[in-house]
Coordinates of C-alpha atoms in Angstrom, one line a residue:
M1161 CA 9.5 37.3 7.2
T1162 CA 6.6 37.3 4.7
D1163 CA 4.8 34.1 3.6
H1164 CA 6.3 34.3 0.1
S1165 CA 9.8 34.7 1.6
F1166 CA 9.3 31.8 4.0
I1167 CA 8.2 29.5 1.2
K1168 CA 11.1 30.6 -1.0
H1169 CA 13.9 30.6 1.5
R1170 CA 12.9 28.0 4.1
L1171 CA 10.1 25.6 2.9
F1172 CA 11.3 25.1 -0.7
P1173 CA 15.0 24.2 0.2
V1174 CA 13.9 21.9 3.0
G1175 CA 11.2 20.3 0.9
T1176 CA 13.7 19.8 -2.0
I1177 CA 16.2 18.0 0.3
L1178 CA 13.4 15.9 1.8
L1179 CA 12.2 14.8 -1.7
A1180 CA 15.8 13.9 -2.7
I1181 CA 16.2 11.8 0.4
V1182 CA 13.0 9.9 -0.2
A1183 CA 13.9 9.4 -3.9
I1184 CA 17.4 8.0 -2.9
W1185 CA 15.7 5.9 -0.2
Y1186 CA 13.3 4.3 -2.7
A1187 CA 16.3 3.7 -5.1
F1188 CA 18.0 1.6 -2.5
V1189 CA 15.0 -0.4 -1.4
V1190 CA 14.8 -2.7 -4.4
P1191 CA 18.5 -3.8 -4.5
M1192 CA 18.6 -4.2 -0.7
N1193 CA 15.4 -6.3 -0.5
A1194 CA 15.8 -8.2 -3.8
P1195 CA 18.0 -11.1 -2.6
F1196 CA 15.6 -12.1 0.2
Q1197 CA 12.6 -11.7 -2.2
R1198 CA 14.3 -14.0 -4.8
D1199 CA 14.9 -16.6 -2.1
L1200 CA 11.2 -16.4 -1.1
D1201 CA 10.0 -16.7 -4.7
R1202 CA 12.4 -19.7 -5.3
R1203 CA 11.2 -21.5 -2.2
A1204 CA 7.5 -20.9 -3.2
G1205 CA 8.1 -21.8 -6.8
V1206 CA 6.8 -18.5 -8.0
T1207 CA 7.9 -16.6 -11.1
S1208 CA 7.1 -12.9 -10.8
T1209 CA 7.1 -10.3 -13.5
T1210 CA 9.4 -7.3 -13.0
A1211 CA 6.5 -5.1 -11.8
E1212 CA 5.3 -7.8 -9.3
F1213 CA 8.9 -8.3 -8.1
L1214 CA 9.4 -4.5 -7.5
V1215 CA 6.1 -4.3 -5.6
K1216 CA 7.1 -7.3 -3.4
T1217 CA 10.4 -5.8 -2.5
M1218 CA 8.5 -2.8 -1.2
T1219 CA 5.9 -4.7 0.8
Q1220 CA 7.9 -7.2 2.7
P1221 CA 6.8 -7.6 6.4
K1222 CA 10.4 -7.7 7.6
P1223 CA 12.5 -6.0 4.9
T1224 CA 16.2 -5.4 5.0
L1225 CA 15.5 -1.8 4.2
P1226 CA 11.8 -0.7 4.6
A1227 CA 10.3 1.5 2.0
P1228 CA 9.4 5.1 3.0
H1229 CA 5.6 4.4 2.7
Q1230 CA 6.0 1.4 5.1
V1231 CA 7.6 3.6 7.7
A1232 CA 5.0 6.4 7.1
A1233 CA 2.2 3.8 7.6
N1234 CA 3.9 2.6 10.8
L1235 CA 4.2 6.2 12.1
W1236 CA 0.6 6.8 11.3
K1237 CA -0.5 3.6 13.0
N1238 CA 1.6 4.1 16.2
T1239 CA 1.0 7.8 16.7
L1240 CA -2.5 8.7 15.5
M1241 CA -4.4 5.4 15.6
V1242 CA -3.6 4.6 19.3
K1243 CA -4.0 6.5 22.5
P1244 CA -0.9 8.7 23.3
W1245 CA -0.5 7.0 26.7
S1246 CA -0.7 3.5 25.2
K1247 CA 2.6 1.5 25.4
R1248 CA 2.2 1.0 21.6
S1249 CA 2.3 4.7 21.0
L1250 CA 5.5 6.3 19.7
I1251 CA 4.3 9.5 21.5
Y1252 CA 4.4 7.6 24.8
H1253 CA 7.9 6.2 24.1
S1254 CA 9.1 9.7 22.9
W1255 CA 7.9 11.2 26.2
I1256 CA 9.8 8.7 28.2
T1257 CA 13.0 9.5 26.4
L1258 CA 12.2 13.2 26.4
S1259 CA 11.8 13.3 30.2
A1260 CA 15.3 11.9 30.7
T1261 CA 16.6 14.2 28.0
L1262 CA 15.2 17.4 29.6
L1263 CA 16.6 16.4 33.1
G1264 CA 20.0 15.5 31.7
F1265 CA 20.0 18.7 29.6
A1266 CA 19.2 20.9 32.6
M1267 CA 21.9 19.3 34.7
G1268 CA 24.4 19.4 31.8
T1269 CA 23.7 23.1 31.1
A1270 CA 24.1 24.0 34.8
L1271 CA 27.3 22.0 35.0
G1272 CA 28.7 23.5 31.8
V1273 CA 28.0 27.1 32.9
A1274 CA 29.5 26.4 36.4
I1275 CA 32.6 24.9 34.8
A1276 CA 32.9 27.8 32.3
I1277 CA 32.6 30.5 35.1
G1278 CA 35.3 28.6 37.1
I1279 CA 37.7 28.4 34.2
V1280 CA 37.3 32.0 33.2
H1281 CA 37.8 33.3 36.8
I1282 CA 40.4 30.8 38.1
P1283 CA 43.5 30.5 36.0
A1284 CA 44.5 27.3 37.6
L1285 CA 41.3 25.6 36.4
D1286 CA 42.0 26.8 32.9
R1287 CA 45.4 25.1 32.9
S1288 CA 44.4 22.0 34.8
F1289 CA 40.7 21.3 34.3
L1290 CA 40.0 22.2 30.7
P1291 CA 42.3 19.4 29.2
W1292 CA 40.5 16.8 31.3
I1293 CA 37.0 17.8 30.2
I1294 CA 38.2 17.7 26.6
T1295 CA 39.7 14.2 27.2
S1296 CA 36.4 13.1 28.8
Q1297 CA 34.7 13.5 25.5
T1298 CA 37.1 11.2 23.7
I1299 CA 35.7 8.2 25.5
P1300 CA 32.9 6.7 23.4
I1301 CA 29.5 7.1 25.0
I1302 CA 28.7 3.4 24.2
A1303 CA 31.5 2.5 26.7
V1304 CA 30.5 5.1 29.3
A1305 CA 26.8 4.3 29.4
P1306 CA 27.0 0.7 30.8
M1307 CA 29.5 1.8 33.5
I1308 CA 27.1 4.6 34.7
I1309 CA 24.1 2.2 34.6
V1310 CA 26.0 -0.5 36.6
L1311 CA 27.4 2.0 39.2
M1312 CA 24.0 3.6 39.7
S1313 CA 22.3 0.2 40.0
S1314 CA 24.9 -0.9 42.6
I1315 CA 23.7 1.9 44.9
G1316 CA 20.1 1.2 44.2
I1317 CA 19.4 4.0 41.7
T1318 CA 17.6 3.0 38.6
G1319 CA 15.1 4.5 36.2
L1320 CA 15.2 8.1 35.0
L1321 CA 18.4 9.4 36.8
P1322 CA 21.0 7.1 35.2
K1323 CA 19.7 7.9 31.8
A1324 CA 19.8 11.6 32.7
L1325 CA 23.4 11.4 33.9
I1326 CA 24.4 9.9 30.5
S1327 CA 22.7 12.9 28.8
T1328 CA 24.5 15.2 31.2
Y1329 CA 27.8 13.6 30.3
L1330 CA 27.2 14.5 26.6
S1331 CA 25.5 17.9 27.0
F1332 CA 27.8 19.7 29.5
F1333 CA 30.8 19.8 27.2
P1334 CA 29.4 22.0 24.4
V1335 CA 27.9 24.4 26.9
A1336 CA 31.2 24.6 28.8
V1337 CA 33.2 25.3 25.7
G1338 CA 30.7 27.8 24.3
M1339 CA 30.4 29.6 27.6
V1340 CA 34.1 29.9 28.1
K1341 CA 34.4 31.6 24.7
G1342 CA 31.3 33.7 25.4
L1343 CA 32.5 34.9 28.8
R1344 CA 35.9 35.9 27.3
S1345 CA 34.2 37.7 24.4
P1346 CA 33.9 41.2 26.0
D1347 CA 36.2 43.8 24.6
V1348 CA 39.3 44.6 26.7
L1349 CA 38.2 48.3 26.8
H1350 CA 34.9 47.2 28.4
L1351 CA 36.6 45.1 31.0
D1352 CA 39.0 48.1 31.7
M1353 CA 35.9 50.3 32.1
M1354 CA 34.4 47.9 34.7
R1355 CA 37.7 48.0 36.6
T1356 CA 37.6 51.8 36.4
Y1357 CA 34.2 51.7 38.1
S1358 CA 35.6 49.4 40.8
A1359 CA 33.2 46.7 39.8
T1360 CA 33.6 43.4 41.6
P1361 CA 34.2 40.2 39.7
M1362 CA 30.6 39.2 40.4
Q1363 CA 29.3 42.6 39.0
T1364 CA 31.5 42.2 35.9
L1365 CA 30.2 38.7 35.4
W1366 CA 26.6 39.7 35.8
K1367 CA 26.5 43.0 33.9
L1368 CA 29.1 42.4 31.2
R1369 CA 30.3 38.8 30.7
L1370 CA 27.0 37.0 30.9
P1371 CA 25.1 39.3 28.5
A1372 CA 28.0 39.1 26.1
S1373 CA 28.0 35.3 26.2
M1374 CA 24.3 34.9 25.4
P1375 CA 24.8 34.3 21.6
F1376 CA 27.5 31.6 22.4
F1377 CA 25.3 30.2 25.1
F1378 CA 22.3 29.5 22.9
A1379 CA 24.4 28.3 20.0
S1380 CA 26.0 25.7 22.3
M1381 CA 22.7 24.8 23.8
K1382 CA 21.4 23.7 20.4
V1383 CA 24.3 21.3 20.2
A1384 CA 23.9 20.2 23.8
V1385 CA 20.2 19.5 23.6
A1386 CA 20.6 17.2 20.6
A1387 CA 23.6 15.5 22.3
S1388 CA 21.4 15.1 25.4
L1389 CA 18.7 13.3 23.4
I1390 CA 21.4 10.9 22.0
G1391 CA 22.6 10.2 25.5
A1392 CA 19.1 9.4 26.7
I1393 CA 18.5 7.0 23.8
V1394 CA 21.9 5.3 24.4
G1395 CA 21.2 5.1 28.1
E1396 CA 18.0 3.1 27.4
L1397 CA 20.0 0.4 25.5
P1398 CA 22.1 -1.3 28.3
T1399 CA 19.2 -1.0 30.9
G1400 CA 16.9 -3.3 29.0
A1401 CA 14.3 -0.6 29.3
V1402 CA 10.7 -1.5 28.2
A1403 CA 9.8 2.1 27.3
G1404 CA 11.5 4.9 25.4
I1405 CA 12.9 5.3 21.9
G1406 CA 16.0 3.3 22.8
S1407 CA 13.8 0.4 23.9
K1408 CA 11.9 0.5 20.6
L1409 CA 15.2 0.4 18.7
L1410 CA 16.5 -2.5 20.8
A1411 CA 13.2 -4.5 20.4
G1412 CA 13.2 -3.8 16.7
S1413 CA 16.7 -5.1 16.3
Y1414 CA 16.1 -8.2 18.4
Y1415 CA 13.0 -9.3 16.3
S1416 CA 14.3 -7.9 12.9
Q1417 CA 11.4 -5.4 12.8
T1418 CA 13.2 -2.9 10.7
I1419 CA 10.1 -0.9 10.0
D1420 CA 9.7 -0.3 13.8
V1421 CA 13.4 0.7 14.0
F1422 CA 13.1 3.3 11.2
A1423 CA 9.8 4.6 12.7
A1424 CA 11.6 5.0 16.1
L1425 CA 14.5 6.8 14.5
I1426 CA 12.2 9.2 12.8
A1427 CA 10.3 9.8 16.1
G1428 CA 13.7 10.6 17.7
S1429 CA 14.5 13.0 14.9
V1430 CA 11.2 14.8 15.3
V1431 CA 11.9 15.1 19.0
A1432 CA 15.4 16.5 18.3
I1433 CA 14.0 19.0 15.8
L1434 CA 11.4 20.2 18.3
L1435 CA 14.0 20.6 21.1
V1436 CA 16.4 22.5 18.9
T1437 CA 13.6 24.7 17.6
A1438 CA 12.5 25.4 21.2
V1439 CA 16.0 26.5 22.2
D1440 CA 16.2 28.6 19.1
V1441 CA 12.9 30.4 19.9
I1442 CA 13.9 31.0 23.5
G1443 CA 17.3 32.4 22.3
R1444 CA 15.6 34.8 19.9
I1445 CA 13.2 36.0 22.6
V1446 CA 16.1 36.6 25.0
S1447 CA 18.0 38.4 22.3
I1448 CA 15.1 40.7 21.6
R1449 CA 14.6 41.3 25.3
M1450 CA 18.2 42.3 25.5
G1451 CA 17.8 44.8 22.7
A1452 CA 19.0 42.9 19.6
K1453 CA 17.4 43.9 16.3
T1454 CA 14.8 41.5 14.9
P1455 CA 15.7 39.9 11.6

């Protein structure tokens, strides 16, 4: 893709949507913060002009809805103005959450692939196990997370592993569903040809089913890695963690530090974008190595 094509087809649409979000965000800041600002002015006996009032609604220390420039300043202060390993740094908190995310994602991917292989090769699992794993995802994660934390704490396991298990719970499902579809994607003629060659089920899996499932695998991994990040953040909430994006969200909600909350949300979004991009790049490299044409 040339530079001009990248700007036209990627950067321009994304930039347009980003500017629209910022404009809508600013449009909601004034009505959301205005009631509290009127109350402050009334108590102080101050009469503000319209321009002064608008500025005040966008500069409150604890606004109902922080303005984009307040969040940007908070991100600048807590990422570039402090050391990355400082407990004030969003990079430090993002790394804590990222470590649980990666561990949970690895376990979830391995579990999802194992379940998919079992379902494809053992008909009894297809009929009995698949409905249960679908049902498991109907339970809200906010109800499952405290149970996992309490159960793990009762046997003396705290810290990274309970959060990773919550990430595993969310990430194995898309991988399992995607891989089941991918492993069943080879054409019937190709499967018949493998039987003609007297290929064992393991040889058919390794040489036909797994290569055919790669597009489904990486598509499902993009969903799984984002779900894994959500699981890690949710897992930090009931533990009372002192580090991680979830802990920043919890502390911000306790002390009405909405600017910190929004900054932590954006940090989490950046981590999610980086993770999905990494999976996408690895998927493209694997596709090229397997002989796929480059776009």
